[in-house]
Amino acid sequence: MAYCSVEQARDAGCTGTDAEVAAWISAATERITAYTQQYFEPTVAVVVADVAPDGLALLPRRVRSVTAVTPVVAGDDAPSLPSSAYRVTSADVLGGVDAVHLRWGGWDDLVAGAESYNGGWRGLFDRWGAEQARVAGTFGYAEVPPLVTQACALLAARIQAAAAPSDADSTAAPGLDVDDEGNNVRIEDTDDEETTPVAPSASTGSTQVDALLVGYLNRGHSLIGGI
């Protein structure tokens, strides 16, 4: 997953081989994901959402499709709900919200506890006492927005520039290796926000990039179960 191309990063100031530029792009992409708490390409993931009393579960990412909805209960042994037990809405549709709407009126007489005479899915959900649902599916924007592409290219160049030490810095910082021309050829990760892309970050490290991304911030939710 990358939010800009090698050519776009080069235009913004990145140098080196295609593989080296791609590595800077990857670092920039991780920082942008950490800062915005968004996916800007369709991404397979698992998210956890609170379930309101009316059965509405607002999802923390732009949803494209849902493959499984599972109540979060002690012991983690609840079965996934059938697709007939919920419907999905997306903010891709004007006026829509990213959510799973549990259809409390549904039932399945073949599932113990979810029978029509036993309260259906609503009754089963209540007996579980589940307050959250684990939702697996594909999340993210259909394509990378232009401002995010621009931000990624600029940030890739900035990260590369910041990692290239002066001659004095290279002597004092054993975690950085440079070639005869002063180019950094090895990066030792010391920043958790780069190695943990889903951890919230207060900034990308660039006020210019932060400004480009401010309209995409999603600070309200950060529960990502996995990718």
PDB file of N, CA and C in Angstrom, residues 21-72:
ATOM      1  N   VAL A  21      13.544   4.908  -3.133  1.00  0.00           N
ATOM      2  CA  VAL A  21      12.446   5.866  -3.098  1.00  0.00           C
ATOM      3  C   VAL A  21      11.175   5.190  -2.590  1.00  0.00           C
ATOM      4  N   ALA A  22      10.953   3.942  -3.017  1.00  0.00           N
ATOM      5  CA  ALA A  22       9.776   3.198  -2.557  1.00  0.00           C
ATOM      6  C   ALA A  22       9.804   3.015  -1.041  1.00  0.00           C
ATOM      7  N   ALA A  23      11.000   2.852  -0.476  1.00  0.00           N
ATOM      8  CA  ALA A  23      11.111   2.698   0.982  1.00  0.00           C
ATOM      9  C   ALA A  23      10.726   3.992   1.697  1.00  0.00           C
ATOM     10  N   TRP A  24      11.120   5.144   1.135  1.00  0.00           N
ATOM     11  CA  TRP A  24      10.730   6.425   1.735  1.00  0.00           C
ATOM     12  C   TRP A  24       9.222   6.639   1.617  1.00  0.00           C
ATOM     13  N   ILE A  25       8.669   6.212   0.493  1.00  0.00           N
ATOM     14  CA  ILE A  25       7.217   6.312   0.309  1.00  0.00           C
ATOM     15  C   ILE A  25       6.493   5.456   1.343  1.00  0.00           C
ATOM     16  N   SER A  26       7.004   4.259   1.583  1.00  0.00           N
ATOM     17  CA  SER A  26       6.390   3.369   2.572  1.00  0.00           C
ATOM     18  C   SER A  26       6.415   3.994   3.963  1.00  0.00           C
ATOM     19  N   ALA A  27       7.546   4.622   4.315  1.00  0.00           N
ATOM     20  CA  ALA A  27       7.639   5.288   5.615  1.00  0.00           C
ATOM     21  C   ALA A  27       6.653   6.440   5.699  1.00  0.00           C
ATOM     22  N   ALA A  28       6.519   7.195   4.609  1.00  0.00           N
ATOM     23  CA  ALA A  28       5.577   8.326   4.589  1.00  0.00           C
ATOM     24  C   ALA A  28       4.140   7.839   4.686  1.00  0.00           C
ATOM     25  N   THR A  29       3.831   6.749   3.990  1.00  0.00           N
ATOM     26  CA  THR A  29       2.489   6.189   4.022  1.00  0.00           C
ATOM     27  C   THR A  29       2.113   5.755   5.439  1.00  0.00           C
ATOM     28  N   GLU A  30       3.041   5.128   6.139  1.00  0.00           N
ATOM     29  CA  GLU A  30       2.775   4.697   7.508  1.00  0.00           C
ATOM     30  C   GLU A  30       2.526   5.893   8.423  1.00  0.00           C
ATOM     31  N   ARG A  31       3.307   6.950   8.243  1.00  0.00           N
ATOM     32  CA  ARG A  31       3.104   8.141   9.076  1.00  0.00           C
ATOM     33  C   ARG A  31       1.748   8.787   8.799  1.00  0.00           C
ATOM     34  N   ILE A  32       1.356   8.819   7.539  1.00  0.00           N
ATOM     35  CA  ILE A  32       0.073   9.422   7.183  1.00  0.00           C
ATOM     36  C   ILE A  32      -1.078   8.601   7.758  1.00  0.00           C
ATOM     37  N   THR A  33      -0.975   7.280   7.704  1.00  0.00           N
ATOM     38  CA  THR A  33      -2.005   6.419   8.288  1.00  0.00           C
ATOM     39  C   THR A  33      -2.091   6.634   9.793  1.00  0.00           C
ATOM     40  N   ALA A  34      -0.928   6.751  10.444  1.00  0.00           N
ATOM     41  CA  ALA A  34      -0.911   6.968  11.890  1.00  0.00           C
ATOM     42  C   ALA A  34      -1.509   8.319  12.247  1.00  0.00           C
ATOM     43  N   TYR A  35      -1.237   9.318  11.442  1.00  0.00           N
ATOM     44  CA  TYR A  35      -1.711  10.671  11.741  1.00  0.00           C
ATOM     45  C   TYR A  35      -3.206  10.824  11.482  1.00  0.00           C
ATOM     46  N   THR A  36      -3.674  10.331  10.358  1.00  0.00           N
ATOM     47  CA  THR A  36      -5.078  10.530   9.988  1.00  0.00           C
ATOM     48  C   THR A  36      -5.997   9.474  10.567  1.00  0.00           C
ATOM     49  N   GLN A  37      -5.442   8.277  10.886  1.00  0.00           N
ATOM     50  CA  GLN A  37      -6.268   7.144  11.296  1.00  0.00           C
ATOM     51  C   GLN A  37      -7.295   6.815  10.213  1.00  0.00           C
ATOM     52  N   GLN A  38      -6.814   6.843   8.966  1.00  0.00           N
ATOM     53  CA  GLN A  38      -7.639   6.500   7.817  1.00  0.00           C
ATOM     54  C   GLN A  38      -6.874   5.536   6.922  1.00  0.00           C
ATOM     55  N   TYR A  39      -7.622   4.804   6.098  1.00  0.00           N
ATOM     56  CA  TYR A  39      -7.041   4.046   5.000  1.00  0.00           C
ATOM     57  C   TYR A  39      -7.421   4.776   3.718  1.00  0.00           C
ATOM     58  N   PHE A  40      -6.449   5.042   2.868  1.00  0.00           N
ATOM     59  CA  PHE A  40      -6.742   5.777   1.644  1.00  0.00           C
ATOM     60  C   PHE A  40      -6.717   4.886   0.410  1.00  0.00           C
ATOM     61  N   GLU A  41      -6.678   3.612   0.620  1.00  0.00           N
ATOM     62  CA  GLU A  41      -6.854   2.605  -0.430  1.00  0.00           C
ATOM     63  C   GLU A  41      -7.682   1.474   0.175  1.00  0.00           C
ATOM     64  N   PRO A  42      -8.424   0.720  -0.630  1.00  0.00           N
ATOM     65  CA  PRO A  42      -9.158  -0.425  -0.078  1.00  0.00           C
ATOM     66  C   PRO A  42      -8.204  -1.367   0.656  1.00  0.00           C
ATOM     67  N   THR A  43      -8.504  -1.622   1.916  1.00  0.00           N
ATOM     68  CA  THR A  43      -7.614  -2.399   2.768  1.00  0.00           C
ATOM     69  C   THR A  43      -8.421  -3.422   3.559  1.00  0.00           C
ATOM     70  N   VAL A  44      -7.994  -4.663   3.524  1.00  0.00           N
ATOM     71  CA  VAL A  44      -8.648  -5.710   4.309  1.00  0.00           C
ATOM     72  C   VAL A  44      -8.236  -5.540   5.765  1.00  0.00           C
ATOM     73  N   ALA A  45      -9.226  -5.436   6.649  1.00  0.00           N
ATOM     74  CA  ALA A  45      -8.925  -5.188   8.057  1.00  0.00           C
ATOM     75  C   ALA A  45     -10.060  -5.698   8.930  1.00  0.00           C
ATOM     76  N   VAL A  46      -9.807  -5.699  10.233  1.00  0.00           N
ATOM     77  CA  VAL A  46     -10.814  -6.015  11.236  1.00  0.00           C
ATOM     78  C   VAL A  46     -10.904  -4.822  12.176  1.00  0.00           C
ATOM     79  N   VAL A  47     -12.106  -4.297  12.390  1.00  0.00           N
ATOM     80  CA  VAL A  47     -12.294  -3.173  13.301  1.00  0.00           C
ATOM     81  C   VAL A  47     -13.293  -3.564  14.375  1.00  0.00           C
ATOM     82  N   VAL A  48     -13.235  -2.867  15.494  1.00  0.00           N
ATOM     83  CA  VAL A  48     -14.156  -3.095  16.600  1.00  0.00           C
ATOM     84  C   VAL A  48     -14.990  -1.835  16.786  1.00  0.00           C
ATOM     85  N   ALA A  49     -16.300  -2.006  16.915  1.00  0.00           N
ATOM     86  CA  ALA A  49     -17.201  -0.857  17.045  1.00  0.00           C
ATOM     87  C   ALA A  49     -18.166  -1.076  18.200  1.00  0.00           C
ATOM     88  N   ASP A  50     -18.505   0.014  18.881  1.00  0.00           N
ATOM     89  CA  ASP A  50     -19.523  -0.046  19.925  1.00  0.00           C
ATOM     90  C   ASP A  50     -20.899  -0.213  19.290  1.00  0.00           C
ATOM     91  N   VAL A  51     -21.744  -0.994  19.933  1.00  0.00           N
ATOM     92  CA  VAL A  51     -23.111  -1.213  19.451  1.00  0.00           C
ATOM     93  C   VAL A  51     -24.076  -0.434  20.339  1.00  0.00           C
ATOM     94  N   ALA A  52     -24.797   0.511  19.738  1.00  0.00           N
ATOM     95  CA  ALA A  52     -25.758   1.315  20.484  1.00  0.00           C
ATOM     96  C   ALA A  52     -26.993   0.473  20.828  1.00  0.00           C
ATOM     97  N   PRO A  53     -27.795   0.919  21.771  1.00  0.00           N
ATOM     98  CA  PRO A  53     -28.999   0.160  22.143  1.00  0.00           C
ATOM     99  C   PRO A  53     -29.942  -0.111  20.977  1.00  0.00           C
ATOM    100  N   ASP A  54     -29.928   0.761  19.968  1.00  0.00           N
ATOM    101  CA  ASP A  54     -30.813   0.544  18.819  1.00  0.00           C
ATOM    102  C   ASP A  54     -30.186  -0.348  17.754  1.00  0.00           C
ATOM    103  N   GLY A  55     -28.985  -0.896  18.035  1.00  0.00           N
ATOM    104  CA  GLY A  55     -28.347  -1.800  17.102  1.00  0.00           C
ATOM    105  C   GLY A  55     -27.417  -1.146  16.107  1.00  0.00           C
ATOM    106  N   LEU A  56     -27.195   0.153  16.226  1.00  0.00           N
ATOM    107  CA  LEU A  56     -26.310   0.857  15.302  1.00  0.00           C
ATOM    108  C   LEU A  56     -24.863   0.747  15.779  1.00  0.00           C
ATOM    109  N   ALA A  57     -23.983   0.315  14.878  1.00  0.00           N
ATOM    110  CA  ALA A  57     -22.551   0.239  15.174  1.00  0.00           C
ATOM    111  C   ALA A  57     -21.815   1.110  14.162  1.00  0.00           C
ATOM    112  N   LEU A  58     -21.386   2.297  14.601  1.00  0.00           N
ATOM    113  CA  LEU A  58     -20.652   3.204  13.731  1.00  0.00           C
ATOM    114  C   LEU A  58     -19.228   2.684  13.555  1.00  0.00           C
ATOM    115  N   LEU A  59     -18.795   2.560  12.319  1.00  0.00           N
ATOM    116  CA  LEU A  59     -17.489   1.977  12.030  1.00  0.00           C
ATOM    117  C   LEU A  59     -16.405   3.053  11.988  1.00  0.00           C
ATOM    118  N   PRO A  60     -15.197   2.732  12.473  1.00  0.00           N
ATOM    119  CA  PRO A  60     -14.140   3.733  12.574  1.00  0.00           C
ATOM    120  C   PRO A  60     -13.397   3.998  11.271  1.00  0.00           C
ATOM    121  N   ARG A  61     -13.759   3.354  10.178  1.00  0.00           N
ATOM    122  CA  ARG A  61     -13.108   3.576   8.890  1.00  0.00           C
ATOM    123  C   ARG A  61     -14.154   3.581   7.783  1.00  0.00           C
ATOM    124  N   ARG A  62     -13.812   4.192   6.669  1.00  0.00           N
ATOM    125  CA  ARG A  62     -14.683   4.143   5.500  1.00  0.00           C
ATOM    126  C   ARG A  62     -14.865   2.684   5.075  1.00  0.00           C
ATOM    127  N   VAL A  63     -16.105   2.219   5.052  1.00  0.00           N
ATOM    128  CA  VAL A  63     -16.348   0.804   4.769  1.00  0.00           C
ATOM    129  C   VAL A  63     -16.691   0.605   3.301  1.00  0.00           C
ATOM    130  N   ARG A  64     -16.123  -0.438   2.730  1.00  0.00           N
ATOM    131  CA  ARG A  64     -16.411  -0.795   1.335  1.00  0.00           C
ATOM    132  C   ARG A  64     -17.259  -2.068   1.276  1.00  0.00           C
ATOM    133  N   SER A  65     -16.915  -3.037   2.091  1.00  0.00           N
ATOM    134  CA  SER A  65     -17.700  -4.271   2.159  1.00  0.00           C
ATOM    135  C   SER A  65     -17.427  -4.948   3.493  1.00  0.00           C
ATOM    136  N   VAL A  66     -18.387  -5.760   3.937  1.00  0.00           N
ATOM    137  CA  VAL A  66     -18.259  -6.477   5.206  1.00  0.00           C
ATOM    138  C   VAL A  66     -18.393  -7.966   4.951  1.00  0.00           C
ATOM    139  N   THR A  67     -17.460  -8.735   5.505  1.00  0.00           N
ATOM    140  CA  THR A  67     -17.482 -10.185   5.325  1.00  0.00           C
ATOM    141  C   THR A  67     -17.933 -10.932   6.573  1.00  0.00           C
ATOM    142  N   ALA A  68     -17.794 -10.292   7.747  1.00  0.00           N
ATOM    143  CA  ALA A  68     -18.203 -10.970   8.981  1.00  0.00           C
ATOM    144  C   ALA A  68     -18.459  -9.949  10.080  1.00  0.00           C
ATOM    145  N   VAL A  69     -19.510 -10.206  10.863  1.00  0.00           N
ATOM    146  CA  VAL A  69     -19.821  -9.408  12.045  1.00  0.00           C
ATOM    147  C   VAL A  69     -19.953 -10.374  13.214  1.00  0.00           C
ATOM    148  N   THR A  70     -19.132 -10.173  14.239  1.00  0.00           N
ATOM    149  CA  THR A  70     -19.115 -11.085  15.375  1.00  0.00           C
ATOM    150  C   THR A  70     -19.243 -10.308  16.677  1.00  0.00           C
ATOM    151  N   PRO A  71     -20.202 -10.628  17.525  1.00  0.00           N
ATOM    152  CA  PRO A  71     -20.297  -9.964  18.831  1.00  0.00           C
ATOM    153  C   PRO A  71     -19.036 -10.223  19.649  1.00  0.00           C
ATOM    154  N   VAL A  72     -18.572  -9.208  20.362  1.00  0.00           N
ATOM    155  CA  VAL A  72     -17.411  -9.354  21.228  1.00  0.00           C
ATOM    156  C   VAL A  72     -17.908  -9.752  22.612  1.00  0.00           C
TER     157      VAL A  72
END
